[in-house]
Amino acid sequence: MIDLIPSLPSTTAALDAESTRLQIISQNIANANTTHNVDGRPYQRQQVVFESVLQHAQGKDGSSTTLAVPQVSRIEKDTRPGTAAYQPGHPDADANGMVQFPNVNIYEEMADMIVASRTYDANVAAFKNGRSIAMQALSIGKHG
Amino acid sequence: MNTLSSIQALGAGLPTPLANKAEPQASTVSIPAAELRELNATTSAGSCGGASETSFSNLLGNLVEGVNAKQAAASQALAGLQSGQNVPLHQTMIAVEEANLSFQLMVEVRNRLLESYQELMRMQV
């Protein structure tokens, strides 16, 4: 079936990638105070890395156009050290009463979240624009 | 999809008057678009040589089948979303929008077809 909405593959892929990013940022914020992860250590901040893959679209006359489509290539752990706080009564405190907290900086996460959310908005706007172009093209045939 | 198949049947009944109508139209207007020439060639071949496999009714049938496939994809995405499978919301909405647009395209094509048919029926002999 023909492509009615222009640039649909890249917009869909970008929406997928940005929603994964938002998910990871939410996970970071949710675990900002997790001192005991599944491996017994404090939670480590995660970040998504995007890459663009080339997608070939075959034209009707045999020509092929190449679209650069974004996708999440990997989700990496941030290796920066976390903060430590003196809480001797804490179950995860070491011999000196220090508790290691995750390396999640809530301000950084909020800034990242705003960027990811605005990028998602921009892609939704691009999709809406493509849809309205298609609607305009369809209205060529309408009378009155 | 009873409505879709009825439109498809309508299209299958139409090709001969349409092919007759399309030929003089294309020669007088003479639009150099490759698509028009291709369509004209396939319709005239269909009217001369009987049931060619790329006749206009086949083109229309493919269109209806494509629209049907988009509708099926949209309803599958909706069902996946509602049954808690890992289908993102935006993919569902995009599938629904695509189905909506292609359905509107098909309705426009059907309107044009019916219009030309009615014009032919009103023609004085």
GROMACS .gro file of C-alpha atoms in nm:
model
  269
    1MET     CA    1   0.000   0.000   0.000
    2ILE     CA    2   0.120   0.350  -0.079
    3ASP     CA    3   0.263   0.582   0.184
    4LEU     CA    4  -0.004   0.844   0.245
    5ILE     CA    5   0.177   1.035   0.519
    6PRO     CA    6   0.519   1.167   0.420
    7SER     CA    7   0.821   1.079   0.637
    8LEU     CA    8   0.621   0.838   0.848
    9PRO     CA    9   0.901   0.581   0.914
   10SER     CA   10   1.146   0.828   1.067
   11THR     CA   11   0.876   0.995   1.278
   12THR     CA   12   0.753   0.661   1.412
   13ALA     CA   13   1.107   0.550   1.495
   14ALA     CA   14   1.182   0.881   1.666
   15LEU     CA   15   0.868   0.850   1.878
   16ASP     CA   16   0.973   0.497   1.978
   17ALA     CA   17   1.323   0.613   2.069
   18GLU     CA   18   1.204   0.915   2.268
   19SER     CA   19   0.951   0.713   2.463
   20THR     CA   20   1.228   0.467   2.558
   21ARG     CA   21   1.438   0.762   2.671
   22LEU     CA   22   1.151   0.901   2.879
   23GLN     CA   23   1.104   0.558   3.033
   24ILE     CA   24   1.471   0.540   3.134
   25ILE     CA   25   1.466   0.893   3.277
   26SER     CA   26   1.157   0.806   3.482
   27GLN     CA   27   1.338   0.493   3.604
   28ASN     CA   28   1.635   0.707   3.712
   29ILE     CA   29   1.411   0.948   3.902
   30ALA     CA   30   1.218   0.663   4.062
   31ASN     CA   31   1.541   0.502   4.183
   32ALA     CA   32   1.710   0.823   4.297
   33ASN     CA   33   1.721   0.693   4.655
   34THR     CA   34   1.762   0.319   4.596
   35THR     CA   35   2.063   0.216   4.801
   36HIS     CA   36   2.020  -0.156   4.746
   37ASN     CA   37   1.985  -0.260   4.383
   38VAL     CA   38   1.949  -0.622   4.264
   39ASP     CA   39   2.329  -0.659   4.271
   40GLY     CA   40   2.341  -0.531   4.631
   41ARG     CA   41   2.501  -0.201   4.530
   42PRO     CA   42   2.336   0.143   4.501
   43TYR     CA   43   2.139   0.207   4.183
   44GLN     CA   44   2.346   0.339   3.895
   45ARG     CA   45   2.205   0.603   3.666
   46GLN     CA   46   2.126   0.474   3.317
   47GLN     CA   47   2.131   0.665   2.993
   48VAL     CA   48   2.013   0.580   2.643
   49VAL     CA   49   2.239   0.612   2.342
   50PHE     CA   50   2.077   0.678   2.006
   51GLU     CA   51   2.204   0.575   1.668
   52SER     CA   52   2.057   0.623   1.325
   53VAL     CA   53   2.009   0.330   1.094
   54LEU     CA   54   1.953   0.362   0.725
   55GLN     CA   55   1.624   0.241   0.590
   56HIS     CA   56   1.584   0.197   0.219
   57ALA     CA   57   1.253   0.294   0.068
   58GLN     CA   58   1.198   0.159  -0.280
   59GLY     CA   59   1.050   0.411  -0.520
   60LYS     CA   60   0.798   0.323  -0.790
   61ASP     CA   61   1.046   0.384  -1.072
   62GLY     CA   62   1.312   0.164  -0.916
   63SER     CA   63   1.497   0.449  -0.747
   64SER     CA   64   1.572   0.397  -0.380
   65THR     CA   65   1.571   0.677  -0.129
   66THR     CA   66   1.755   0.630   0.197
   67LEU     CA   67   1.601   0.743   0.522
   68ALA     CA   68   1.806   0.786   0.837
   69VAL     CA   69   1.590   0.641   1.112
   70PRO     CA   70   1.680   0.685   1.479
   71GLN     CA   71   1.677   0.400   1.723
   72VAL     CA   72   1.809   0.320   2.070
   73SER     CA   73   2.142   0.145   2.020
   74ARG     CA   74   2.217   0.066   2.384
   75ILE     CA   75   2.131   0.160   2.740
   76GLU     CA   76   2.448   0.232   2.933
   77LYS     CA   77   2.524   0.274   3.301
   78ASP     CA   78   2.666   0.604   3.417
   79THR     CA   79   2.996   0.523   3.594
   80ARG     CA   80   3.028   0.849   3.784
   81PRO     CA   81   3.057   0.796   4.162
   82GLY     CA   82   2.749   0.854   4.373
   83THR     CA   83   2.716   1.057   4.688
   84ALA     CA   84   2.775   0.922   5.038
   85ALA     CA   85   2.586   1.028   5.350
   86TYR     CA   86   2.650   0.957   5.716
   87GLN     CA   87   2.353   0.749   5.834
   88PRO     CA   88   2.479   0.497   6.092
   89GLY     CA   89   2.136   0.345   6.155
   90HIS     CA   90   2.080   0.261   5.789
   91PRO     CA   91   2.079  -0.112   5.699
   92ASP     CA   92   2.313  -0.045   5.403
   93ALA     CA   93   2.562   0.160   5.606
   94ASP     CA   94   2.925   0.046   5.599
   95ALA     CA   95   3.158   0.013   5.901
   96ASN     CA   96   3.202   0.392   5.922
   97GLY     CA   97   2.828   0.457   5.909
   98MET     CA   98   2.844   0.590   5.553
   99VAL     CA   99   2.567   0.500   5.307
  100GLN     CA  100   2.638   0.512   4.931
  101PHE     CA  101   2.356   0.680   4.741
  102PRO     CA  102   2.292   0.653   4.365
  103ASN     CA  103   2.465   0.891   4.123
  104VAL     CA  104   2.127   1.026   4.009
  105ASN     CA  105   2.113   1.405   4.000
  106ILE     CA  106   1.748   1.499   4.007
  107TYR     CA  107   1.803   1.838   3.838
  108GLU     CA  108   1.993   1.675   3.554
  109GLU     CA  109   1.714   1.422   3.510
  110MET     CA  110   1.449   1.694   3.502
  111ALA     CA  111   1.642   1.884   3.234
  112ASP     CA  112   1.681   1.563   3.032
  113MET     CA  113   1.312   1.491   3.074
  114ILE     CA  114   1.215   1.835   2.943
  115VAL     CA  115   1.438   1.784   2.637
  116ALA     CA  116   1.300   1.435   2.569
  117SER     CA  117   0.942   1.552   2.618
  118ARG     CA  118   0.986   1.848   2.384
  119THR     CA  119   1.149   1.625   2.122
  120TYR     CA  120   0.851   1.389   2.148
  121ASP     CA  121   0.620   1.689   2.102
  122ALA     CA  122   0.817   1.799   1.798
  123ASN     CA  123   0.783   1.455   1.640
  124VAL     CA  124   0.410   1.448   1.711
  125ALA     CA  125   0.389   1.790   1.544
  126ALA     CA  126   0.577   1.653   1.243
  127PHE     CA  127   0.330   1.364   1.220
  128LYS     CA  128   0.032   1.600   1.247
  129ASN     CA  129   0.181   1.816   0.975
  130GLY     CA  130   0.223   1.514   0.747
  131ARG     CA  131  -0.135   1.410   0.818
  132SER     CA  132  -0.270   1.755   0.738
  133ILE     CA  133  -0.069   1.756   0.413
  134ALA     CA  134  -0.234   1.427   0.318
  135MET     CA  135  -0.577   1.567   0.411
  136GLN     CA  136  -0.513   1.876   0.198
  137ALA     CA  137  -0.412   1.655  -0.092
  138LEU     CA  138  -0.731   1.451  -0.051
  139SER     CA  139  -0.940   1.767  -0.046
  140ILE     CA  140  -0.821   1.848  -0.401
  141GLY     CA  141  -1.089   1.613  -0.531
  142LYS     CA  142  -1.371   1.743  -0.311
  143HIS     CA  143  -1.637   1.972  -0.447
  144GLY     CA  144  -1.733   2.288  -0.265
  145MET     CA  145  -1.568  -0.592   0.610
  146ASN     CA  146  -1.895  -0.618   0.419
  147THR     CA  147  -1.895  -0.253   0.314
  148LEU     CA  148  -1.547  -0.283   0.162
  149SER     CA  149  -1.630  -0.590  -0.042
  150SER     CA  150  -1.948  -0.429  -0.172
  151ILE     CA  151  -1.743  -0.131  -0.295
  152GLN     CA  152  -1.496  -0.370  -0.452
  153ALA     CA  153  -1.781  -0.544  -0.632
  154LEU     CA  154  -1.906  -0.206  -0.748
  155GLY     CA  155  -1.562  -0.128  -0.889
  156ALA     CA  156  -1.540  -0.464  -1.067
  157GLY     CA  157  -1.863  -0.392  -1.251
  158LEU     CA  158  -1.745  -0.054  -1.374
  159PRO     CA  159  -1.428  -0.089  -1.584
  160THR     CA  160  -1.569  -0.093  -1.937
  161PRO     CA  161  -1.754   0.242  -1.939
  162LEU     CA  162  -1.464   0.394  -1.747
  163ALA     CA  163  -1.204   0.269  -1.991
  164ASN     CA  164  -1.408   0.409  -2.280
  165LYS     CA  165  -1.433   0.739  -2.102
  166ALA     CA  166  -1.068   0.758  -1.999
  167GLU     CA  167  -0.925   0.723  -2.350
  168PRO     CA  168  -1.057   1.043  -2.515
  169GLN     CA  169  -1.001   1.233  -2.192
  170ALA     CA  170  -0.634   1.144  -2.177
  171SER     CA  171  -0.576   1.226  -2.543
  172THR     CA  172  -0.734   1.571  -2.524
  173VAL     CA  173  -0.581   1.679  -2.194
  174SER     CA  174  -0.241   1.520  -2.267
  175ILE     CA  175  -0.090   1.537  -1.920
  176PRO     CA  176   0.269   1.411  -1.949
  177ALA     CA  177   0.257   1.229  -1.615
  178ALA     CA  178   0.396   0.876  -1.646
  179GLU     CA  179   0.128   0.747  -1.414
  180LEU     CA  180  -0.156   0.866  -1.636
  181ARG     CA  181  -0.002   0.707  -1.943
  182GLU     CA  182   0.051   0.385  -1.753
  183LEU     CA  183  -0.310   0.387  -1.632
  184ASN     CA  184  -0.435   0.466  -1.982
  185ALA     CA  185  -0.230   0.182  -2.129
  186THR     CA  186  -0.355  -0.068  -1.875
  187THR     CA  187  -0.719   0.034  -1.914
  188SER     CA  188  -0.710   0.022  -2.293
  189ALA     CA  189  -0.534  -0.314  -2.282
  190GLY     CA  190  -0.801  -0.434  -2.042
  191SER     CA  191  -1.084  -0.323  -2.271
  192CYS     CA  192  -0.926  -0.468  -2.588
  193GLY     CA  193  -0.772  -0.792  -2.471
  194GLY     CA  194  -1.033  -0.904  -2.220
  195ALA     CA  195  -0.933  -0.966  -1.860
  196SER     CA  196  -0.576  -0.838  -1.836
  197GLU     CA  197  -0.414  -0.888  -1.499
  198THR     CA  198  -0.345  -0.515  -1.452
  199SER     CA  199  -0.688  -0.387  -1.543
  200PHE     CA  200  -0.846  -0.093  -1.368
  201SER     CA  201  -1.069  -0.316  -1.161
  202ASN     CA  202  -0.755  -0.492  -1.035
  203LEU     CA  203  -0.602  -0.158  -0.944
  204LEU     CA  204  -0.917  -0.072  -0.754
  205GLY     CA  205  -0.923  -0.413  -0.591
  206ASN     CA  206  -0.563  -0.365  -0.475
  207LEU     CA  207  -0.655  -0.028  -0.330
  208VAL     CA  208  -0.946  -0.178  -0.137
  209GLU     CA  209  -0.726  -0.463  -0.018
  210GLY     CA  210  -0.461  -0.217   0.100
  211VAL     CA  211  -0.722  -0.017   0.290
  212ASN     CA  212  -0.854  -0.339   0.441
  213ALA     CA  213  -0.502  -0.435   0.551
  214LYS     CA  214  -0.454  -0.095   0.718
  215GLN     CA  215  -0.785  -0.131   0.899
  216ALA     CA  216  -0.684  -0.478   1.016
  217ALA     CA  217  -0.345  -0.346   1.135
  218ALA     CA  218  -0.517  -0.065   1.324
  219SER     CA  219  -0.764  -0.295   1.496
  220GLN     CA  220  -0.481  -0.537   1.581
  221ALA     CA  221  -0.280  -0.253   1.737
  222LEU     CA  222  -0.588  -0.141   1.933
  223ALA     CA  223  -0.653  -0.497   2.054
  224GLY     CA  224  -0.288  -0.531   2.154
  225LEU     CA  225  -0.304  -0.207   2.350
  226GLN     CA  226  -0.623  -0.302   2.528
  227SER     CA  227  -0.511  -0.655   2.616
  228GLY     CA  228  -0.199  -0.522   2.784
  229GLN     CA  229   0.058  -0.631   2.528
  230ASN     CA  230   0.357  -0.406   2.494
  231VAL     CA  231   0.219  -0.188   2.214
  232PRO     CA  232   0.311   0.181   2.250
  233LEU     CA  233   0.023   0.428   2.244
  234HIS     CA  234   0.171   0.637   1.964
  235GLN     CA  235   0.205   0.336   1.733
  236THR     CA  236  -0.162   0.257   1.787
  237MET     CA  237  -0.265   0.613   1.712
  238ILE     CA  238  -0.045   0.624   1.399
  239ALA     CA  239  -0.197   0.296   1.275
  240VAL     CA  240  -0.549   0.432   1.333
  241GLU     CA  241  -0.467   0.757   1.153
  242GLU     CA  242  -0.318   0.568   0.859
  243ALA     CA  243  -0.631   0.353   0.834
  244ASN     CA  244  -0.849   0.663   0.850
  245LEU     CA  245  -0.655   0.842   0.574
  246SER     CA  246  -0.646   0.546   0.340
  247PHE     CA  247  -1.019   0.490   0.393
  248GLN     CA  248  -1.084   0.852   0.301
  249LEU     CA  249  -0.872   0.808  -0.012
  250MET     CA  250  -1.079   0.506  -0.108
  251VAL     CA  251  -1.404   0.697  -0.048
  252GLU     CA  252  -1.281   0.979  -0.271
  253VAL     CA  253  -1.197   0.731  -0.549
  254ARG     CA  254  -1.540   0.572  -0.512
  255ASN     CA  255  -1.708   0.916  -0.530
  256ARG     CA  256  -1.523   0.997  -0.853
  257LEU     CA  257  -1.617   0.659  -1.000
  258LEU     CA  258  -1.985   0.695  -0.916
  259GLU     CA  259  -1.986   1.049  -1.049
  260SER     CA  260  -1.848   0.946  -1.388
  261TYR     CA  261  -2.090   0.652  -1.400
  262GLN     CA  262  -2.387   0.880  -1.333
  263GLU     CA  263  -2.262   1.127  -1.591
  264LEU     CA  264  -2.254   0.846  -1.846
  265MET     CA  265  -2.605   0.741  -1.750
  266ARG     CA  266  -2.733   1.096  -1.805
  267MET     CA  267  -2.573   1.113  -2.151
  268GLN     CA  268  -2.812   1.161  -2.448
  269VAL     CA  269  -2.787   0.896  -2.718
   0.00000   0.00000   0.00000
